[in-house]
Amino acid sequence: KISIEGASATTLSNNDGHFTFVSTMQGEQTLRLESPEFSTRRVPLVLEEGTFIDLGPLYLEVDFTIEKADNLIILAQTELDSDEATFMPNGWLQAMRDVFLSRAAFDFGQAFFRVRGYDANRGVVLLNGVPMNKMLDGRPQWNHWGGLNDVVRNQEFTNGLAPSDFVFGGVLGNTNIDMRPSRLRDGFRFTTSASNRTYTGRVMASYNSGVDEKGLSYMISASRRWGKQGYMEGTLYDAHSLFGSLEYRLDSRNVLLFTSIYALNRRGRASAITEEVFDLVGKRYNPYWGYQNGKIRNARERRIAEPFFQVNHYFSTGNLQWNTSVAHQFGKHGRSRLGYYNAPNPDPTYYRYLPSFYINSPIGGNFESANTAKKAFLANPQMNWSKIYTANHNTSSYVLYDDMVNENRFMASSTANVKLGDYISLDTGFHLQSSRSKNYAVIVDLFGVKSHRDIDPFSNTRNDLDSAIEKGEDDIFNYHYRLNAMQWNTFGQIRMDRSKWAAFVAFDYWAANYQREGIFRNERFVDSSLGKGERLTFSGYGLKGGATYKITGRHWTTVNALRAQRPPTVRNSFVNPRENNQVVPMPQLETITSIDANYFIRMPNILGRLTGYHTRFQNTTDINFFYIDSGLGSDFVQEVLTDFDKLHMGVELGVEYQVSSSVKLTSVMAFGKYLYANDPRVAINFDPGVRDGQGQQPIDPTGTVDLGYAKIKGLKLGQGPQTAVSMGIEYRDPNYWWIGGTMNYLSDNYAQLSPILRTESFYLNPETGEPFPDATPENVNRLLAQRPLDSFYLLNLIGGKSWMRKGLYVSVFASINNLFDASFRTGGYEQARNGNYGQMYQDKLS
């Protein structure tokens, strides 16, 4: 790819590397030469009108930063496999071209830093032009292509609100992963890795045939990652990935592509712990596992197996690029957990088993019992599988079960990029996604007994009135329902590019519908659990635009703005889909308003970007699940927040300075402010019939209590560190070895607050219904004051060496994260179990 820096006009060389580039720009300019997996080369030129320049041979060097990114992806699988992929949701390899995104992904990422504080569902990830974000929560599922690093190397990334060729996009940016064999490096590649992070070993092999004389090319790739446990104790890892792709060039204009991916992932999970547990047993402790017959057994495992198949047709002429695709994905996603019924909580870190329970007693500290509890916990800190089998001798006190999602997804996409003239281009497209999923719990292990009575322990009611109450292993129990969802969108985008300025405007329109269908008739919701519920329908629009002013070929500025409506995710549309068809009252479209301004510099020795952004999310919905024990009653409840606004604003800076041909300095800074922008409305949903705190009448026959507004406007969001600063140095030796280090400082990280504690109900004494006399605004504010978590520093080192021998390229890579072994809180949340002033005051007092 050949371009003049600061201009959008580009051309491509032919297969032999020859090119001719025509430009109307004059004066001192910089020619930019880019090729996948090679270092970008910049050639200074002086251009004059009517002049032809023969540049002769221009050699590109293998890009070690791509190798660095590739290996860091391999080693940072902890974050990739996390539920939210919080820190760097897309643009893995292309991010290496932007020093800020590179540092955010590979240095700040271990501290759960989120770019601009956004969730991963704010960006779009596409495979060969098809969006892969799940409709359930809007996030991409990285495990679908995990371990296939050779396959995902060719990425086209747009940051923030910048225009994309493939999709209207989100505020976090968009990544299209191009898996065509003809666009990837041909030949054989083998990788092996060892790590003490998430897994201990990894092997991967890939082969790309290259394009033959008939226009046929193919690529296959396979990998295996494994480990009895990662850095966290008891976190087994077992993953297999397979990829196959066949590309056939019918003629000069038409190409067919078939792609298949099968990634099987089994993972033992780890638990968040409190400071008390941390002080007792250390940072690698994980309470989810214990020994059974001398082997590690984790009660919380995640299994994902969702094959993906895709067919693409590419049509291209001089002025038109048209990609049409259909894809199908299906399979299972399961999470295991240990259920207990009229039996003690098996979690070793349950608060009643810890020393603090006896020290914080309402009748005074019992230090003798606290010391006994400490000794007992230290003697047996892990899950006790033997006790679970013993407790199940006569009855099913404990059940190991899987929460399962069996999903069928169909996706279709068609995008066209048209060059309308020398300065104008048009991008347009259509995307469709439909999802049908079965959601249920299935019994995995009854620990020696033959059956389990399928009854809710809180209300002593049946979960399914229409089937046998006794359930055995492999039987579905607890809940069973379907979710059907469909969404389509179409977008159009016009771009203009002149010598000194460029501009674009884009528009999209979308529609979506969701519906729950109950398969179990739940005794607690006899009239609203079975059959199809209300069909939710949404539609809306998005509008964005931007302008670029080219000060010179080395300095330019951009401004982009967006106004868009988006539907709530499927997860935030149904209050308690496991038990009933109830939908969120008056579901609203989320409105997003965002603007960013950027300054870019591309000097021979200095590259940099300065960005300011301001984004407001309005009318969002959020649903949380937890156990409550207060004046509102005692039950496992759903907290529904509506009319919820969030504000994200801040500044990003990334600069790299090439001191010499061997030494490069980098500096990255992120200063953000992520706030609750209004006071949302809060409702609590109980099972009907749950009694109040005095055990009297049901709280509400509908099971819903409206708590009014939570006074949280101006408080900080728990979205990871809001301040991050990094300094780095890198040395690259002419003999093809390199070493680098980064010093990172992160701060302004806040725990997720509990809205229910900031409603009027917090002030009320459940025994009298009147406010607590000493629940003054000053005392309440002191009790609920929001304080940041501790700031911390991280030092990371990386290095590598490469060799070229008779056409064989070999590289070795090593990294050490957190060299000085710093310990820090990654986040947290306020408990909402005791939701009134009296209970919390006594807890703090003790």
Short mmCIF file of C-alpha atoms in Angstrom, two decimals, residues 22-391:
data_model
loop_
_atom_site.label_atom_id
_atom_site.label_comp_id
_atom_site.label_asym_id
_atom_site.label_seq_id
_atom_site.Cartn_x
_atom_site.Cartn_y
_atom_site.Cartn_z
CA VAL A 22 0.14 9.91 -9.01
CA SER A 23 -0.30 12.84 -6.62
CA THR A 24 -1.37 16.46 -7.02
CA MET A 25 0.43 17.43 -3.79
CA GLN A 26 3.57 19.55 -4.07
CA GLY A 27 6.53 20.52 -1.92
CA GLU A 28 8.13 18.45 0.86
CA GLN A 29 6.09 15.28 1.37
CA THR A 30 6.61 11.81 2.83
CA LEU A 31 5.84 8.68 0.84
CA ARG A 32 4.49 5.90 3.07
CA LEU A 33 5.01 2.23 2.10
CA GLU A 34 3.05 -0.41 4.03
CA SER A 35 2.84 -4.18 3.70
CA PRO A 36 1.43 -6.71 6.16
CA GLU A 37 4.05 -8.02 8.59
CA PHE A 38 6.75 -5.59 7.39
CA SER A 39 7.93 -2.34 8.94
CA THR A 40 6.34 0.76 7.45
CA ARG A 41 8.90 2.75 5.50
CA ARG A 42 8.78 6.52 5.04
CA VAL A 43 10.58 8.10 2.10
CA PRO A 44 11.00 11.92 2.09
CA LEU A 45 10.29 13.51 -1.30
CA VAL A 46 10.12 16.94 -2.89
CA LEU A 47 7.25 16.91 -5.38
CA GLU A 48 6.93 19.33 -8.28
CA GLU A 49 4.14 19.53 -10.82
CA GLY A 50 4.78 17.47 -13.92
CA THR A 51 7.78 15.66 -12.45
CA PHE A 52 8.26 11.88 -12.68
CA ILE A 53 10.49 10.26 -10.01
CA ASP A 54 11.98 6.79 -10.40
CA LEU A 55 12.52 5.57 -6.83
CA GLY A 56 14.33 2.35 -7.76
CA PRO A 57 14.16 -0.68 -5.44
CA LEU A 58 12.69 0.03 -1.98
CA TYR A 59 13.27 -2.73 0.58
CA LEU A 60 10.99 -3.38 3.56
CA GLU A 61 12.11 -5.06 6.75
CA VAL A 62 10.22 -7.71 8.73
CA ASP A 63 8.24 -5.81 11.40
CA PHE A 64 9.26 -7.06 14.84
CA THR A 65 6.42 -5.03 16.40
CA ILE A 66 3.97 -7.36 14.69
CA GLU A 67 5.84 -10.30 16.18
CA LYS A 68 5.69 -8.53 19.53
CA ALA A 69 1.94 -7.99 19.25
CA ASP A 70 1.37 -11.55 18.11
CA ASN A 71 3.27 -12.98 21.07
CA LEU A 72 1.67 -10.62 23.56
CA ILE A 73 -1.73 -11.78 22.35
CA ILE A 74 -0.62 -15.36 22.97
CA LEU A 75 0.53 -14.60 26.50
CA ALA A 76 -2.28 -12.23 27.51
CA GLN A 77 -4.97 -14.85 27.13
CA THR A 78 -6.26 -14.08 30.64
CA GLU A 79 -7.73 -10.83 29.42
CA LEU A 80 -8.81 -12.22 26.05
CA ASP A 81 -10.78 -14.97 27.74
CA SER A 82 -12.40 -12.73 30.33
CA ASP A 83 -16.14 -12.31 30.18
CA GLU A 84 -15.98 -8.69 29.13
CA ALA A 85 -12.65 -8.34 27.32
CA THR A 86 -12.61 -5.03 29.09
CA PHE A 87 -9.39 -3.37 28.14
CA MET A 88 -8.80 -3.56 24.40
CA PRO A 89 -11.82 -4.90 22.59
CA ASN A 90 -10.51 -4.81 19.05
CA GLY A 91 -7.71 -3.85 16.72
CA TRP A 92 -5.08 -6.13 18.25
CA LEU A 93 -2.46 -6.09 15.55
CA GLN A 94 -3.40 -2.82 13.93
CA ALA A 95 -3.25 -1.23 17.37
CA MET A 96 0.51 -1.61 17.18
CA ARG A 97 0.45 1.22 14.62
CA ASP A 98 -0.92 3.56 17.30
CA VAL A 99 1.32 3.87 20.35
CA PHE A 100 -1.57 4.76 22.67
CA LEU A 101 -3.70 1.77 21.71
CA SER A 102 -0.66 -0.50 21.87
CA ARG A 103 0.06 0.57 25.43
CA ALA A 104 -3.60 0.36 26.42
CA ALA A 105 -3.79 -3.21 25.14
CA PHE A 106 -0.56 -4.72 26.38
CA ASP A 107 0.48 -2.70 29.43
CA PHE A 108 -2.62 -1.13 30.94
CA GLY A 109 -4.66 -4.21 30.02
CA GLN A 110 -3.39 -6.31 32.93
CA ALA A 111 -4.95 -3.72 35.25
CA PHE A 112 -8.34 -3.95 33.49
CA PHE A 113 -8.02 -0.55 31.89
CA ARG A 114 -10.82 0.27 29.44
CA VAL A 115 -10.17 2.58 26.52
CA ARG A 116 -12.22 5.73 27.26
CA GLY A 117 -14.02 3.75 29.95
CA TYR A 118 -16.20 2.04 27.35
CA ASP A 119 -17.48 -1.49 27.55
CA ALA A 120 -16.43 -3.96 24.83
CA ASN A 121 -19.90 -3.79 23.24
CA ARG A 122 -19.17 -0.21 22.13
CA GLY A 123 -16.99 -1.49 19.27
CA VAL A 124 -17.78 -3.83 16.40
CA VAL A 125 -15.68 -6.83 15.38
CA LEU A 126 -16.23 -8.36 11.93
CA LEU A 127 -14.92 -11.58 10.39
CA ASN A 128 -14.66 -11.18 6.62
CA GLY A 129 -17.24 -8.39 6.80
CA VAL A 130 -19.77 -10.10 9.13
CA PRO A 131 -20.34 -8.51 12.59
CA MET A 132 -19.60 -10.99 15.39
CA ASN A 133 -20.97 -9.11 18.41
CA LYS A 134 -23.49 -11.27 20.29
CA MET A 135 -27.03 -9.98 20.63
CA LEU A 136 -27.29 -11.16 24.24
CA ASP A 137 -24.85 -8.57 25.58
CA GLY A 138 -23.48 -6.84 22.46
CA ARG A 139 -19.93 -8.09 23.04
CA PRO A 140 -17.69 -10.10 20.72
CA GLN A 141 -16.75 -13.54 22.06
CA TRP A 142 -12.97 -13.78 21.63
CA ASN A 143 -12.94 -17.51 22.27
CA HIS A 144 -14.58 -18.11 18.90
CA TRP A 145 -11.22 -17.54 17.20
CA GLY A 146 -8.83 -17.81 20.17
CA GLY A 147 -5.51 -19.47 19.45
CA LEU A 148 -5.64 -18.67 15.73
CA ASN A 149 -3.20 -15.79 15.78
CA ASP A 150 -1.75 -16.51 12.33
CA VAL A 151 -5.26 -16.26 10.90
CA VAL A 152 -6.30 -12.95 12.49
CA ARG A 153 -3.14 -11.02 11.62
CA ASN A 154 -4.68 -9.07 8.74
CA GLN A 155 -6.95 -6.50 10.39
CA GLU A 156 -8.45 -3.22 9.23
CA PHE A 157 -9.04 -1.03 12.24
CA THR A 158 -10.78 2.31 12.64
CA ASN A 159 -10.42 4.10 15.96
CA GLY A 160 -13.25 5.91 17.71
CA LEU A 161 -15.69 7.69 15.42
CA ALA A 162 -13.53 7.50 12.28
CA PRO A 163 -15.28 6.20 9.13
CA SER A 164 -15.18 2.49 8.34
CA ASP A 165 -15.48 0.72 4.98
CA PHE A 166 -17.60 -2.08 6.42
CA VAL A 167 -20.02 -0.83 9.08
CA PHE A 168 -21.50 2.29 10.65
CA GLY A 169 -19.85 1.20 13.89
CA GLY A 170 -19.69 2.14 17.54
CA VAL A 171 -17.98 4.83 19.58
CA LEU A 172 -15.02 2.56 20.40
CA GLY A 173 -14.10 1.77 16.81
CA ASN A 174 -14.38 -1.18 14.47
CA THR A 175 -12.17 -4.03 13.33
CA ASN A 176 -12.62 -6.17 10.25
CA ILE A 177 -10.50 -9.33 10.39
CA ASP A 178 -9.71 -10.38 6.82
CA MET A 179 -9.11 -14.15 6.69
CA ARG A 180 -8.63 -14.55 2.93
CA PRO A 181 -5.60 -16.83 2.33
CA SER A 182 -4.45 -14.56 -0.50
CA ARG A 183 -4.15 -11.70 2.01
CA LEU A 184 -2.07 -13.71 4.51
CA ARG A 185 1.54 -14.81 4.40
CA ASP A 186 2.07 -18.06 2.52
CA GLY A 187 4.25 -20.90 3.73
CA PHE A 188 4.49 -22.87 6.95
CA ARG A 189 4.66 -21.38 10.43
CA PHE A 190 5.08 -23.10 13.79
CA THR A 191 4.84 -21.45 17.21
CA THR A 192 5.37 -22.82 20.69
CA SER A 193 5.01 -20.88 23.93
CA ALA A 194 5.37 -21.37 27.67
CA SER A 195 3.78 -19.09 30.23
CA ASN A 196 2.81 -18.87 33.89
CA ARG A 197 -0.21 -16.65 33.27
CA THR A 198 -3.32 -18.47 32.11
CA TYR A 199 -1.90 -21.64 30.63
CA THR A 200 1.49 -23.31 30.76
CA GLY A 201 1.94 -24.49 27.17
CA ARG A 202 0.85 -23.66 23.67
CA VAL A 203 1.60 -24.96 20.18
CA MET A 204 0.27 -23.68 16.87
CA ALA A 205 0.92 -24.69 13.27
CA SER A 206 -0.31 -22.97 10.12
CA TYR A 207 0.11 -23.53 6.42
CA ASN A 208 -0.86 -21.16 3.59
CA SER A 209 -0.57 -22.54 0.07
CA GLY A 210 -0.31 -19.20 -1.70
CA VAL A 211 -2.22 -18.54 -4.93
CA ASP A 212 -1.61 -21.09 -7.71
CA GLU A 213 -1.96 -20.58 -11.45
CA LYS A 214 -5.63 -21.59 -11.31
CA GLY A 215 -6.43 -18.88 -8.76
CA LEU A 216 -6.82 -21.38 -5.91
CA SER A 217 -5.42 -20.85 -2.43
CA TYR A 218 -6.10 -22.34 0.97
CA MET A 219 -4.97 -22.04 4.57
CA ILE A 220 -5.20 -24.36 7.55
CA SER A 221 -4.27 -23.63 11.15
CA ALA A 222 -4.48 -25.57 14.41
CA SER A 223 -3.47 -24.81 17.98
CA ARG A 224 -3.59 -26.31 21.44
CA ARG A 225 -3.28 -24.48 24.76
CA TRP A 226 -3.19 -26.28 28.08
CA GLY A 227 -2.37 -26.08 31.76
CA LYS A 228 -3.37 -27.83 34.98
CA GLN A 229 -3.58 -24.33 36.43
CA GLY A 230 -2.51 -20.85 35.51
CA TYR A 231 -1.18 -18.15 37.80
CA MET A 232 -4.38 -18.41 39.85
CA GLU A 233 -4.67 -21.70 41.71
CA GLY A 234 -6.98 -24.35 40.33
CA THR A 235 -7.63 -22.62 37.00
CA LEU A 236 -7.26 -25.45 34.50
CA TYR A 237 -7.00 -24.58 30.82
CA ASP A 238 -7.70 -26.82 27.84
CA ALA A 239 -8.33 -25.29 24.42
CA HIS A 240 -8.23 -26.61 20.86
CA SER A 241 -8.65 -24.45 17.76
CA LEU A 242 -9.01 -25.44 14.11
CA PHE A 243 -9.30 -23.22 11.04
CA GLY A 244 -9.72 -23.96 7.36
CA SER A 245 -10.20 -21.54 4.48
CA LEU A 246 -10.46 -22.08 0.73
CA GLU A 247 -10.34 -19.20 -1.75
CA TYR A 248 -10.97 -19.49 -5.48
CA ARG A 249 -10.54 -16.69 -7.98
CA LEU A 250 -13.18 -17.31 -10.66
CA ASP A 251 -11.85 -14.53 -12.87
CA SER A 252 -10.31 -11.09 -12.54
CA ARG A 253 -13.45 -9.75 -10.85
CA ASN A 254 -14.99 -12.59 -8.84
CA VAL A 255 -13.64 -14.47 -5.85
CA LEU A 256 -15.34 -17.13 -3.71
CA LEU A 257 -14.24 -17.81 -0.12
CA PHE A 258 -15.23 -20.59 2.29
CA THR A 259 -14.19 -20.24 5.94
CA SER A 260 -14.65 -22.57 8.91
CA ILE A 261 -13.56 -22.21 12.54
CA TYR A 262 -13.91 -24.60 15.44
CA ALA A 263 -12.55 -23.40 18.77
CA LEU A 264 -13.18 -25.60 21.82
CA ASN A 265 -12.34 -23.98 25.14
CA ARG A 266 -12.54 -25.37 28.67
CA ARG A 267 -11.47 -23.11 31.49
CA GLY A 268 -11.44 -23.24 35.29
CA ARG A 269 -12.52 -19.93 36.72
CA ALA A 270 -11.24 -17.91 39.67
CA SER A 271 -13.14 -15.83 42.20
CA ALA A 272 -12.76 -12.27 43.35
CA ILE A 273 -11.71 -12.17 47.01
CA THR A 274 -11.92 -9.70 49.87
CA GLU A 275 -8.98 -8.04 51.57
CA GLU A 276 -9.43 -10.28 54.61
CA VAL A 277 -9.06 -13.43 52.51
CA PHE A 278 -6.15 -11.87 50.59
CA ASP A 279 -4.29 -11.20 53.85
CA LEU A 280 -4.88 -14.76 55.04
CA VAL A 281 -3.97 -16.80 51.96
CA GLY A 282 -2.44 -14.49 49.32
CA LYS A 283 -3.16 -13.26 45.83
CA ARG A 284 -3.06 -16.57 43.96
CA TYR A 285 -5.81 -18.04 46.12
CA ASN A 286 -8.96 -19.32 44.44
CA PRO A 287 -11.76 -20.83 46.60
CA TYR A 288 -13.54 -22.57 43.71
CA TRP A 289 -11.37 -25.71 43.71
CA GLY A 290 -10.37 -28.58 45.95
CA TYR A 291 -8.70 -31.96 45.71
CA GLN A 292 -10.78 -35.02 44.88
CA ASN A 293 -8.91 -38.33 44.79
CA GLY A 294 -5.66 -36.41 44.60
CA LYS A 295 -6.71 -34.33 41.58
CA ILE A 296 -7.73 -30.69 41.30
CA ARG A 297 -11.46 -30.23 40.75
CA ASN A 298 -12.89 -26.75 40.09
CA ALA A 299 -16.59 -26.18 40.77
CA ARG A 300 -16.69 -23.28 38.31
CA GLU A 301 -15.74 -24.26 34.79
CA ARG A 302 -16.61 -22.63 31.50
CA ARG A 303 -16.92 -24.60 28.26
CA ILE A 304 -17.42 -23.06 24.84
CA ALA A 305 -17.86 -24.96 21.58
CA GLU A 306 -19.53 -22.91 18.84
CA PRO A 307 -18.40 -23.80 15.29
CA PHE A 308 -18.52 -21.06 12.64
CA PHE A 309 -19.02 -21.48 8.88
CA GLN A 310 -19.00 -18.68 6.31
CA VAL A 311 -19.23 -18.20 2.54
CA ASN A 312 -18.15 -14.93 0.87
CA HIS A 313 -18.38 -13.60 -2.66
CA TYR A 314 -16.06 -10.72 -3.56
CA PHE A 315 -16.64 -8.67 -6.70
CA SER A 316 -14.17 -5.99 -7.69
CA THR A 317 -13.59 -3.59 -10.56
CA GLY A 318 -11.53 -0.45 -10.76
CA ASN A 319 -14.21 1.59 -8.97
CA LEU A 320 -16.20 -1.02 -7.03
CA GLN A 321 -15.43 -3.43 -4.19
CA TRP A 322 -18.44 -5.56 -3.22
CA ASN A 323 -18.45 -8.23 -0.49
CA THR A 324 -21.49 -10.45 0.18
CA SER A 325 -21.44 -13.05 2.93
CA VAL A 326 -23.63 -15.54 4.78
CA ALA A 327 -22.53 -17.26 7.99
CA HIS A 328 -23.88 -19.76 10.48
CA GLN A 329 -22.72 -20.33 14.03
CA PHE A 330 -24.10 -22.87 16.48
CA GLY A 331 -23.08 -24.75 19.58
CA LYS A 332 -23.01 -24.63 23.36
CA HIS A 333 -21.73 -22.31 26.05
CA GLY A 334 -21.81 -23.72 29.58
CA ARG A 335 -20.82 -22.54 33.05
CA SER A 336 -20.81 -24.90 36.00
CA ARG A 337 -21.63 -24.01 39.59
CA LEU A 338 -22.36 -25.74 42.88
CA GLY A 339 -25.91 -25.37 44.16
CA TYR A 340 -26.83 -26.01 47.81
CA TYR A 341 -30.31 -26.73 49.16
CA ASN A 342 -31.10 -26.51 52.89
CA ALA A 343 -27.40 -27.01 53.48
CA PRO A 344 -24.44 -24.82 54.51
CA ASN A 345 -22.77 -22.69 51.86
CA PRO A 346 -19.82 -24.76 50.55
CA ASP A 347 -17.72 -21.71 49.66
CA PRO A 348 -14.72 -21.63 52.07
CA THR A 349 -14.76 -17.81 51.95
CA TYR A 350 -18.43 -17.48 52.98
CA TYR A 351 -18.45 -14.63 55.47
CA ARG A 352 -19.75 -16.73 58.38
CA TYR A 353 -16.63 -18.93 58.17
CA LEU A 354 -14.13 -16.06 58.44
CA PRO A 355 -12.62 -14.42 61.56
CA SER A 356 -14.29 -11.08 60.85
CA PHE A 357 -17.74 -12.62 61.40
CA TYR A 358 -16.91 -13.16 65.07
CA ILE A 359 -15.01 -9.92 65.53
CA ASN A 360 -17.88 -7.93 64.01
CA SER A 361 -20.56 -9.54 66.14
CA PRO A 362 -23.41 -7.20 67.23
CA ILE A 363 -22.91 -8.37 70.83
CA GLY A 364 -19.18 -7.63 70.82
CA GLY A 365 -16.02 -9.07 69.39
CA ASN A 366 -15.36 -12.75 70.15
CA PHE A 367 -11.64 -13.03 69.49
CA GLU A 368 -11.37 -16.61 70.71
CA SER A 369 -13.92 -17.79 68.15
CA ALA A 370 -12.29 -15.56 65.54
CA ASN A 371 -8.94 -17.25 66.13
CA THR A 372 -10.59 -20.66 65.91
CA ALA A 373 -12.21 -19.67 62.60
CA LYS A 374 -8.86 -18.43 61.31
CA LYS A 375 -7.13 -21.71 62.13
CA ALA A 376 -9.98 -23.72 60.58
CA PHE A 377 -9.88 -21.66 57.39
CA LEU A 378 -6.11 -21.88 57.03
CA ALA A 379 -6.24 -25.64 57.63
CA ASN A 380 -8.90 -26.16 54.93
CA PRO A 381 -9.02 -23.16 52.58
CA GLN A 382 -10.23 -25.08 49.54
CA MET A 383 -13.51 -26.65 48.44
CA ASN A 384 -14.06 -29.81 50.52
CA TRP A 385 -15.42 -32.37 48.05
CA SER A 386 -15.39 -35.16 50.65
CA LYS A 387 -17.78 -33.26 52.90
CA ILE A 388 -20.09 -32.63 49.96
CA TYR A 389 -20.28 -36.36 49.19
CA THR A 390 -20.88 -37.10 52.89
CA ALA A 391 -23.67 -34.50 53.12
#
